[in-house]
Structure formats: structure tokens, C-alpha cells
mmCIF file of C-alpha atoms and ligand atoms in Angstrom:
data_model
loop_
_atom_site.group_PDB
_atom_site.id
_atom_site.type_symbol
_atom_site.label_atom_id
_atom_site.label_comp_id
_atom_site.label_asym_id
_atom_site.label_seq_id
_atom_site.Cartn_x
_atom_site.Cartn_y
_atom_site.Cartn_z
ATOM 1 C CA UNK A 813 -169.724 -38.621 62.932
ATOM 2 C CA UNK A 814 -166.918 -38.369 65.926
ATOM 3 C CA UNK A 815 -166.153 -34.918 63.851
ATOM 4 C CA UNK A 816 -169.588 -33.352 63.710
ATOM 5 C CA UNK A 817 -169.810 -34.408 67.582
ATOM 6 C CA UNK A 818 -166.867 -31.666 67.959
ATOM 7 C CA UNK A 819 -167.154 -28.292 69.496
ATOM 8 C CA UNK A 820 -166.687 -26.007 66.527
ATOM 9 C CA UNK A 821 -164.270 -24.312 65.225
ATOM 10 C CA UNK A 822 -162.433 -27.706 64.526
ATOM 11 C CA UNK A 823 -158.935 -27.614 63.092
ATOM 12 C CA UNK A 824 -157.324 -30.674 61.326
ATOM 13 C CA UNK A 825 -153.618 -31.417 61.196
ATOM 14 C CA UNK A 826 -153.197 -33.689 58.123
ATOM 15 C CA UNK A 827 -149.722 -35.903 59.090
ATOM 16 C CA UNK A 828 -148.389 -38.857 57.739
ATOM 17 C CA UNK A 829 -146.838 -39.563 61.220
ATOM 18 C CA UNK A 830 -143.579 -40.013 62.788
ATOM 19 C CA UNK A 831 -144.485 -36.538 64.171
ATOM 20 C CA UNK A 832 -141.322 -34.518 65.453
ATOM 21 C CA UNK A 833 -141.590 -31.313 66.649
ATOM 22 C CA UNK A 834 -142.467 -29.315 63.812
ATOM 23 C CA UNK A 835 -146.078 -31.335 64.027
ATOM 24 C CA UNK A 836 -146.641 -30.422 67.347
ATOM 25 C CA UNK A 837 -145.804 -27.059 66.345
ATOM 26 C CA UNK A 838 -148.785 -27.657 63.791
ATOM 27 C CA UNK A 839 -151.271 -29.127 66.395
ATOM 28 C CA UNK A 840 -150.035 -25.825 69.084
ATOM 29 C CA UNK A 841 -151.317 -23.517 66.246
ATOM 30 C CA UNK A 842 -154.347 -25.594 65.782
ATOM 31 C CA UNK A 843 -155.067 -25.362 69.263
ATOM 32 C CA UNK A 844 -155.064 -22.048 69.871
ATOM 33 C CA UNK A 845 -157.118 -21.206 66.736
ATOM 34 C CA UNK A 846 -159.653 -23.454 67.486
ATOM 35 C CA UNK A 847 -162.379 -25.415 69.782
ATOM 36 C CA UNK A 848 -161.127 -28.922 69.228
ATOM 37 C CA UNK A 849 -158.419 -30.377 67.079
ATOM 38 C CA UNK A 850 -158.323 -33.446 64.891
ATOM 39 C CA UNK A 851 -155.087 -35.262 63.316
ATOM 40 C CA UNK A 852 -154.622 -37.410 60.920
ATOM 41 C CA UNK A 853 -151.619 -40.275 60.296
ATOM 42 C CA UNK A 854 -151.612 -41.736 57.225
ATOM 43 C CA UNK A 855 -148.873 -42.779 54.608
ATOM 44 C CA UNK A 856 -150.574 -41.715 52.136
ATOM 45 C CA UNK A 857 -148.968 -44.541 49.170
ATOM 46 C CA UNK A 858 -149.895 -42.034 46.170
ATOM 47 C CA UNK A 859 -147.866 -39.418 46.676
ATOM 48 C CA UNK A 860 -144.937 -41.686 46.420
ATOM 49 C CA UNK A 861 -143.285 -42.676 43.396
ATOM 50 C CA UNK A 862 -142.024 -46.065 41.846
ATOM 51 C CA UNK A 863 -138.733 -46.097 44.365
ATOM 52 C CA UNK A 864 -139.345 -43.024 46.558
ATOM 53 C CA UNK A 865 -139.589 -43.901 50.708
ATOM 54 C CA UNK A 866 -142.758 -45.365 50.675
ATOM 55 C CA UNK A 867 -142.142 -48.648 52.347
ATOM 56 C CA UNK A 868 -139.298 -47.527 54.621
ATOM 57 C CA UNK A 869 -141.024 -44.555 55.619
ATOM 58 C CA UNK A 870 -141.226 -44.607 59.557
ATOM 59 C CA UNK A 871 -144.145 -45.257 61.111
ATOM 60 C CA UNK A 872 -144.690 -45.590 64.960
ATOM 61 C CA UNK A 873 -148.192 -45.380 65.431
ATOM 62 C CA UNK A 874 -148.158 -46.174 69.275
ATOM 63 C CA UNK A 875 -145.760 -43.102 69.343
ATOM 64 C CA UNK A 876 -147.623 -41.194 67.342
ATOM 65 C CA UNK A 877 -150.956 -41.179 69.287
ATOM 66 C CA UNK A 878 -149.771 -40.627 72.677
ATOM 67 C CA UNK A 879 -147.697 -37.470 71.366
ATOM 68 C CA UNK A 880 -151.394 -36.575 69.655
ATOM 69 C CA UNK A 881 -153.359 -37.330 73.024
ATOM 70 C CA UNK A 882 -150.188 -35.192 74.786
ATOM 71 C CA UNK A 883 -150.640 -32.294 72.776
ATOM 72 C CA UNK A 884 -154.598 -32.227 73.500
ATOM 73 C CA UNK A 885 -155.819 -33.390 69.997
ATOM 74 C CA UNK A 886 -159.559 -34.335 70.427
ATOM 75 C CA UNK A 887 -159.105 -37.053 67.754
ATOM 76 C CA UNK A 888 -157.232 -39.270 65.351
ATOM 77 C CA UNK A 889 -157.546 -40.789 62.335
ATOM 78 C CA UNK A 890 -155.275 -43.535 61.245
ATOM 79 C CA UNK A 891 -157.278 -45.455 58.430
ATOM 80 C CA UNK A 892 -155.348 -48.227 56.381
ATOM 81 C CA UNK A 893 -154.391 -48.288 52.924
ATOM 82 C CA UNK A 894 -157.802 -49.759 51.794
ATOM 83 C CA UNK A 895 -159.878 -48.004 53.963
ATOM 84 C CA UNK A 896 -158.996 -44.654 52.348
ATOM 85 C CA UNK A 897 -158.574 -45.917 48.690
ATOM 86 C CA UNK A 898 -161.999 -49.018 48.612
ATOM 87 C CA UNK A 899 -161.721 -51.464 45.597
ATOM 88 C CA UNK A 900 -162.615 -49.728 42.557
ATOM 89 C CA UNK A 901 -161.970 -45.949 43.355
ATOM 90 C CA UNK A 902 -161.365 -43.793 39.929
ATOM 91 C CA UNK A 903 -161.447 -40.364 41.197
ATOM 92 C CA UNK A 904 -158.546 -38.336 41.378
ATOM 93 C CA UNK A 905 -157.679 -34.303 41.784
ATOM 94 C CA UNK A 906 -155.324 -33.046 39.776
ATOM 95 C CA UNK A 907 -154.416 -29.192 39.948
ATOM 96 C CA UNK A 908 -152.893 -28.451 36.449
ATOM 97 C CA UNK A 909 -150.292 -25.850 35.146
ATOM 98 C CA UNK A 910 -146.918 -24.839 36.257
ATOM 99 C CA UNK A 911 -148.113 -24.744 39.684
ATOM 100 C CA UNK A 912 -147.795 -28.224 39.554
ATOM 101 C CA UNK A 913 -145.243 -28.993 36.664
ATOM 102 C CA UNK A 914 -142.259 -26.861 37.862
ATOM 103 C CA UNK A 915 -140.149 -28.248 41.147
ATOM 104 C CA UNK A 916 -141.367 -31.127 43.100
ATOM 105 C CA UNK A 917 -143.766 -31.407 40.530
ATOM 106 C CA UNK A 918 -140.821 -32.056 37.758
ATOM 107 C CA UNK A 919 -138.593 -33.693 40.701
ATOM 108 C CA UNK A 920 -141.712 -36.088 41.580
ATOM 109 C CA UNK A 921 -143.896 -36.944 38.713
ATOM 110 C CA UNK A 922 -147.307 -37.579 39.851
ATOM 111 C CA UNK A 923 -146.946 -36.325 44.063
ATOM 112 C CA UNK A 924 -149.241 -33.606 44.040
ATOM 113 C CA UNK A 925 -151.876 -35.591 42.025
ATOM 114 C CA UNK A 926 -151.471 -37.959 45.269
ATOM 115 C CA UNK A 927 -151.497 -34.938 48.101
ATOM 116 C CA UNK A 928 -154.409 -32.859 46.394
ATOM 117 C CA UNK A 929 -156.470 -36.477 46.414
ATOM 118 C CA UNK A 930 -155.515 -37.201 49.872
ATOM 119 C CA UNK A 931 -156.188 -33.815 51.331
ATOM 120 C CA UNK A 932 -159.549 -33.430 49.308
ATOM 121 C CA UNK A 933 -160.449 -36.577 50.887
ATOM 122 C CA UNK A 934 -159.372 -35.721 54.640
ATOM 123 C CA UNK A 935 -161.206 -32.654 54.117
ATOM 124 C CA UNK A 936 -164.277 -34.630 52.962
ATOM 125 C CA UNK A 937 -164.257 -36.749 56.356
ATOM 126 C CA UNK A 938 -163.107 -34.471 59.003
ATOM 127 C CA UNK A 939 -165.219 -31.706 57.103
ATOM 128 C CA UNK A 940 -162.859 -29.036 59.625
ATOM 129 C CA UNK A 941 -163.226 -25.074 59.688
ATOM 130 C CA UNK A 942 -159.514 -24.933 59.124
ATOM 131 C CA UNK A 943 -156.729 -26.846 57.841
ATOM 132 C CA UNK A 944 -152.916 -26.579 59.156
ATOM 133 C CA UNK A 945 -149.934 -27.093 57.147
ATOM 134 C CA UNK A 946 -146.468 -26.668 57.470
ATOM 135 C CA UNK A 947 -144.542 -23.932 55.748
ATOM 136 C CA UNK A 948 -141.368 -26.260 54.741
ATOM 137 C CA UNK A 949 -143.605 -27.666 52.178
ATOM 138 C CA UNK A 950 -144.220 -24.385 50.128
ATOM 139 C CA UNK A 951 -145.187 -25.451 47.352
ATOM 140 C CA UNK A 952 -147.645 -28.184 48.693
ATOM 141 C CA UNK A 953 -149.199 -25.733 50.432
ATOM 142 C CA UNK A 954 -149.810 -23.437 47.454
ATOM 143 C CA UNK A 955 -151.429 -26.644 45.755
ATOM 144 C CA UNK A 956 -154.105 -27.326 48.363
ATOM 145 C CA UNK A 957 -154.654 -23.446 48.373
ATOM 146 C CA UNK A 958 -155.427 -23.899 44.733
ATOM 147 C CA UNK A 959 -157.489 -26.980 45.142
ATOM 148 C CA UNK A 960 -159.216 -25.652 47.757
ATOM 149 C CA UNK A 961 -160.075 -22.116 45.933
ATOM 150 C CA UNK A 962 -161.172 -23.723 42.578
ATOM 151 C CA UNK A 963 -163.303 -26.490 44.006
ATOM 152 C CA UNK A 964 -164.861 -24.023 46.845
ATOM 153 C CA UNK A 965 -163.883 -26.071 49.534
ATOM 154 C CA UNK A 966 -165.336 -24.262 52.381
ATOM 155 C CA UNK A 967 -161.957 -24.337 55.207
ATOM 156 C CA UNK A 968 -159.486 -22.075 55.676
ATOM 157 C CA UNK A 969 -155.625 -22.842 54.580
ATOM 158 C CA UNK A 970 -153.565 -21.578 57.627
ATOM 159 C CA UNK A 971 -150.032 -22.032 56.813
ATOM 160 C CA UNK A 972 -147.734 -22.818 60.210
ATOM 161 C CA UNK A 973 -143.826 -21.567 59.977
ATOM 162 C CA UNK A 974 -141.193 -24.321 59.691
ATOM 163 C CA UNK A 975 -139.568 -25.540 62.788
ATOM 164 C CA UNK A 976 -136.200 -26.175 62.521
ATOM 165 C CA UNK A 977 -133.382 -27.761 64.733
ATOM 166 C CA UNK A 978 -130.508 -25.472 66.619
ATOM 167 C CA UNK A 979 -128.347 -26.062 63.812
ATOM 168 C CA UNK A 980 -130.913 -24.092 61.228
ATOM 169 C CA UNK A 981 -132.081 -27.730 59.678
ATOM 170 C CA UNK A 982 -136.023 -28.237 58.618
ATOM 171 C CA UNK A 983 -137.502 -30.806 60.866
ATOM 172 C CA UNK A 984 -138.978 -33.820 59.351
ATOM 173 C CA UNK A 985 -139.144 -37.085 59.185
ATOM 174 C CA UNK A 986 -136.672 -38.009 56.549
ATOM 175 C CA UNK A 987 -133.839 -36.070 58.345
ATOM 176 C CA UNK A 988 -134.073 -39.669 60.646
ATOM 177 C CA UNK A 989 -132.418 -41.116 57.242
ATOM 178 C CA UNK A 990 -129.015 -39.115 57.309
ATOM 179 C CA UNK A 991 -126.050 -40.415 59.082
ATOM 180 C CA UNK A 992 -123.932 -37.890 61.645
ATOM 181 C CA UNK A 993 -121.735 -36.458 58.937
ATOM 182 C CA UNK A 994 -124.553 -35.968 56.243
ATOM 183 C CA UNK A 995 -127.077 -34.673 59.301
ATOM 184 C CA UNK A 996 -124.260 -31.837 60.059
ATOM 185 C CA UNK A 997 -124.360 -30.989 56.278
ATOM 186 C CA UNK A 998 -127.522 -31.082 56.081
ATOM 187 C CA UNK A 999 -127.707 -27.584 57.943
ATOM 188 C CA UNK A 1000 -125.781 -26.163 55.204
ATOM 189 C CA UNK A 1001 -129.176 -25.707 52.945
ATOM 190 C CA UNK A 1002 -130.498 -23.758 55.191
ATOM 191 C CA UNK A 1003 -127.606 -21.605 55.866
ATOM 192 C CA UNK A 1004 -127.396 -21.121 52.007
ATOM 193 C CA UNK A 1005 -131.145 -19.983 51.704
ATOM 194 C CA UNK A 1006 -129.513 -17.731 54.201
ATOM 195 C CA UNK A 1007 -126.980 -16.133 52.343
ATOM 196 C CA UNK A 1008 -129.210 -15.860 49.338
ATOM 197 C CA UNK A 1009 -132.227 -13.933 51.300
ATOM 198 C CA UNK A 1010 -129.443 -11.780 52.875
ATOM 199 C CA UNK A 1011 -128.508 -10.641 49.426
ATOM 200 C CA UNK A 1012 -132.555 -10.414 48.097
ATOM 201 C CA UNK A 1013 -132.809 -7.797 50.876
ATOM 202 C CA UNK A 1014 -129.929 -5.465 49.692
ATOM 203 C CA UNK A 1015 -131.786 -5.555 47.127
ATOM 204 C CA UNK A 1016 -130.349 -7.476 43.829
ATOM 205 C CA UNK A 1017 -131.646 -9.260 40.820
ATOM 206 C CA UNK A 1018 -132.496 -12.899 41.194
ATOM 207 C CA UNK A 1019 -129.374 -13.623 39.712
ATOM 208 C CA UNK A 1020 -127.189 -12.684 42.026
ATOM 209 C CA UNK A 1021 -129.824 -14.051 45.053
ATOM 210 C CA UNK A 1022 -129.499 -17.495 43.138
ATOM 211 C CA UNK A 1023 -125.593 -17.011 42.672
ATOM 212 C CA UNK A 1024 -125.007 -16.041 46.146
ATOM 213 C CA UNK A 1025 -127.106 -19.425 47.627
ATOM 214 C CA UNK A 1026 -125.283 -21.943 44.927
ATOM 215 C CA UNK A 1027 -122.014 -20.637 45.478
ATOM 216 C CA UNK A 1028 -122.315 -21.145 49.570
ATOM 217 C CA UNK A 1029 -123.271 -24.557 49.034
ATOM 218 C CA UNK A 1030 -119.800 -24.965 46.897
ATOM 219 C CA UNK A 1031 -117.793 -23.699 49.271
ATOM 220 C CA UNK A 1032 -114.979 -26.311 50.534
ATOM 221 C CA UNK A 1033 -116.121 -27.329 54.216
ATOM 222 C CA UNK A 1034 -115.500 -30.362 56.053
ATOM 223 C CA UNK A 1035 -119.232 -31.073 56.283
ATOM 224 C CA UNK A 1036 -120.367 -33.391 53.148
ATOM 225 C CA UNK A 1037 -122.664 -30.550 50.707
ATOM 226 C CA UNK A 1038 -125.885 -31.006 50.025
ATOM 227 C CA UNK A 1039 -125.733 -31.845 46.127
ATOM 228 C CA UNK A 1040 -128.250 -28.911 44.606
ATOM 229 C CA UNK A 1041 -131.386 -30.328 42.843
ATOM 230 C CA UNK A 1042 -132.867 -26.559 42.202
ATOM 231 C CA UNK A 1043 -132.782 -23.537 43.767
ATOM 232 C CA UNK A 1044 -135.384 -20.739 42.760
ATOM 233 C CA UNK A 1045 -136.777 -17.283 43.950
ATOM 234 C CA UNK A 1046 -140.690 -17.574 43.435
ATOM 235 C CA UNK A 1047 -144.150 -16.326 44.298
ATOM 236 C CA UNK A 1048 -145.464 -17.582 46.649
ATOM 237 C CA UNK A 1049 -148.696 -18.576 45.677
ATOM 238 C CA UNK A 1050 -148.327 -19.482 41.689
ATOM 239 C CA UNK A 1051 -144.450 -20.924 41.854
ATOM 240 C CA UNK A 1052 -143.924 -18.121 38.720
ATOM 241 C CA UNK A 1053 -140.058 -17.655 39.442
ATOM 242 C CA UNK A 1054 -139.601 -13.663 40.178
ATOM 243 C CA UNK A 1055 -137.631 -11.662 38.224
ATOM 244 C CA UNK A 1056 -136.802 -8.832 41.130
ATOM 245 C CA UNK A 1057 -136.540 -9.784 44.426
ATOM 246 C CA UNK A 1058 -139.864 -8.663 46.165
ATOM 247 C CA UNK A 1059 -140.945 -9.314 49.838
ATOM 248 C CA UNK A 1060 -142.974 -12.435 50.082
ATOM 249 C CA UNK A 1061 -141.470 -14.029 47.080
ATOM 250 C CA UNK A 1062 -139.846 -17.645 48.231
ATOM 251 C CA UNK A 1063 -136.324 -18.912 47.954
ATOM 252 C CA UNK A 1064 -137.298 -22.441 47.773
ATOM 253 C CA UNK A 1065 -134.813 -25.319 47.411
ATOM 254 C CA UNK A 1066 -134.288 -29.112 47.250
ATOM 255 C CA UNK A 1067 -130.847 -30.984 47.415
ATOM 256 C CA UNK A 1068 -129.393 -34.554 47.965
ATOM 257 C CA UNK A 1069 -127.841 -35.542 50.408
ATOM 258 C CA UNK A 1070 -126.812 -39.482 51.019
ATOM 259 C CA UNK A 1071 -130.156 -41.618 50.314
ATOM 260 C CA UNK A 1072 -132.196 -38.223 51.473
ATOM 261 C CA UNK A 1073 -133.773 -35.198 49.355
ATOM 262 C CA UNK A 1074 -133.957 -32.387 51.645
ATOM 263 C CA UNK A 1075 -136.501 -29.411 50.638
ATOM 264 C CA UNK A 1076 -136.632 -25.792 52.743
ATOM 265 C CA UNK A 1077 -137.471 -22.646 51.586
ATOM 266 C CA UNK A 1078 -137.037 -18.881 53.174
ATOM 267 C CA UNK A 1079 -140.039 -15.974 52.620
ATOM 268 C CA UNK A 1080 -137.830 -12.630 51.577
HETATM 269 O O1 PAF B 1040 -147.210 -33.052 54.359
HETATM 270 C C1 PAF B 1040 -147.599 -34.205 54.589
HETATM 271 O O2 PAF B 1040 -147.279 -34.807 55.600
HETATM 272 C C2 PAF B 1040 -148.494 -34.910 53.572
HETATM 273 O O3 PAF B 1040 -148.173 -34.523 52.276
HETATM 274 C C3 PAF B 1040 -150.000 -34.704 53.848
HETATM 275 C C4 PAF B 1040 -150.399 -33.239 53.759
HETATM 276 C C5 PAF B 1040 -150.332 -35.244 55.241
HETATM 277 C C6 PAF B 1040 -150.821 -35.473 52.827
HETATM 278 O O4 PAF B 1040 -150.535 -36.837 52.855
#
């Protein structure tokens, strides 16, 4: 009811806090697209699996808000654990296929299950005009585009691009995990992504795009690598790895590094 009290359009940013820069990036987009802007912080436990982050994932809630009040969010929405999921909910949304099998779907059994439920949910209570979501987590976003599109969700997906540090690295809030030497090579991912685009463009098969990124992550540096979970060139929207190189297509990636996975992607 605080929602439908909004002026109109209302945006919500979906978060699951310890918002960094890239988030206020998120709500700054929001804002300027719409009338009033809501947020939401919640670790959302199903989208983690047995002995991912969930319980050291940070959370600074006090922090959180004031940065949402700062950035002129008209409201918040922090439920608990129980609030969102009451005793004796069965529903879930799954969005099948390789959309959902290839990637972080085959890296995290079970995530997107969690983030399509969660966001159908959000989208259920906040009932906004348009929903915000970061571009670092492609293939997320390509899920809720799906969910939204097959179960007519009436919002529109606007996709925000990823903010990164001066060093090239993704924000978020993992990278608070990595220690000074794995934080420097951290950066290399990106700058790998980079090498890889800079060959899509000339242009060459995928081949030599996915070459090109693997072989800059091998190179000897002082700088611990990031250790190389997949790298792929895809489309955008289905996750179907290209063949050719083609603008819009995605290098996406995800790599180790010390306790963290790291995940960034570049659009050709
Ligand atoms: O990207 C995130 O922070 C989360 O996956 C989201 C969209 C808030 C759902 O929990």
C-alpha cells in the first residue's frame, strides 16, 4: 500500500544490500526514468547454494538505508527471511532450457530458480512500472527478461551498465572478500574480456576471441590470475554461444580467485 501511494512511474531497484557504487548507479538511472523510486535489501537465502556466501554475505542495513535515503529513494523494503518465504510456501518459478542450464546455471545449480522466485515476488509487492538491473549480471538479467515475457508481467526490464573501479574491476559486493594481492588481480578479468572484444571487432571467429581472452589471463604477471571457470561469446538474450562474432553478442566470464568467484562480461 506505501507503493500504490507513489507518484507513478515508480522504478524498483531489487538489491541484496551492501550497496557500493554500482547500486547507486542503479537507483541514479531509476531516478531519472521515473516519479519515485523504491529499493529493496534482501539476502535472498535461495539463490545460494549448500556452501556458497550466504551466511557471510555482508549486510549493513543501517548503511544501507541512509545511502538509499541519500540517493532520494522514496522507499525501502528490507523484509526478513520469513516474511518473504511464510510457513508452508510451495511455489516456485523456474525458467527452463539452456537459458538457465549453461553458465551460472551449470556453475550454481538451482540460483536462478531462487532469483526468478525472488524477483517475481518483489515485482508482486512493489507492483513498479520498471525494474533496474545491473548489466554485470548478464545472464540474470536475460532470465528475468524471460520470466517476465512468458508470464506477462506488465514492467519494463531496463538493464543499467556495470560500474567498475579505476582499475577496470566490476563493483560488487564480493570484491570486499579479496585480499590486496588477489583485489589487484582481480582487474585482470576485465582486462582479458578486453583483449578478447578487441579481437571480436577485427573481426575473427569465436575461436580466436576465446583464445585471445584465455591466453591474457595465462600470461606470467606478478598479480595472482584469476583461475578461468568459463569464458564464452553469447547472445545476449538466449545465452546460445555465437559462432561469428556479431555486435551485441556478450563475452561473458567467471573465474576464481582466493575464496571469491568473480563474473563480468563485455557487449561486442
Ligand atoms: O542481483 C542481485 O542483487 C540479486 O540477484 C537480486 C536481483 C536482488 C535478487 O535477489
Amino acid at each position: 500500500s506505501a507503493c500504490a501511494a507513489l507518484p507513478r512511474p515508480l522504478g524498483l531497484v531489487p538489491t541484496m544490500g551492501a550497496l557500493h557504487a554500482g547500486h547507486l548507479s542503479l537507483l541514479a538511472v531509476a531516478g531519472e526514468e521515473c516519479a519515485s523510486v523504491a529499493a529493496s535489501i534482501f539476502v535472498n537465502p535461495t539463490q545460494f547454494g549448500p556452501g556458497e556466501d550466504f551466511e557471510r554475505y555482508p549486510r549493513d542495513e543501517a548503511r544501507d538505508l541512509r545511502l538509499l535515503e541519500e540517493a532520494g529513494a522514496a522507499l525501502a523494503f528490507a523484509p526478513d527471511a520469513s516474511e518473504m518465504y511464510s510457513p508452508g510456501a510451495s511455489t516456485a518459478v523456474h525458467v527452463g532450457g539452456p537459458l538457465t542450464s549453461r553458465f551460472e546455471g551449470a556453475s550454481r545449480p538451482g540460483h536462478f530458480d531462487g532469483v526468478a522466485t525472488v524477483v517475481a515476488k518483489l515485482l508482486g509487492i512493489v507492483r513498479p512500472d520498471h525494474l533496474f538491473l545491473g548489466q554485470k549480471d548478464a545472464q540474470q538479467l536475460a532470465v528475468v527478461r524471460r520470466m517476465v515475457a512468458d508470464l506477462d508481467i506488465d514492467v519494463e526490464v531496463v538493464s543499467v551498465p556495470t560500474m567498475r573501479e579505476p582499475d577496470g574491476l566490476a563493483m560488487s559486493s564480493r570484491n570486499a572478500y579479496l585480499d590486496a594481492a588477489e583485489r589487484r588481480g582481480a582487474a585482470r578479468l576485465y582486462r582479458a574480456l578486453q583483449r578478447g572484444v578487441a579481437v571480436a571487432r577485427v573481426p575473427k571467429s569465436t575461436v580466436h576471441v576465446l583464445q585471445a581472452t584465455e591466453a591474457d589471463l595465462a600470461r606470467p604477471e606478478d598479480d595472482p590470475a584469476p583461475r578461468l571457470e568459463y569464458v564464452a561469446l553469447v547472445d545476449a538474450d538466449t545465452f546460445e554461444p555465437a559462432a561469428e562474432p556479431r555486435r551485441g553478442h556478450l563475452l561473458a566470464a567467471a573465474a576464481r580467485l582466493g575464496a571469491v568467484r568473480l563474473i563480468d562480461n563485455i557487449i561486442v
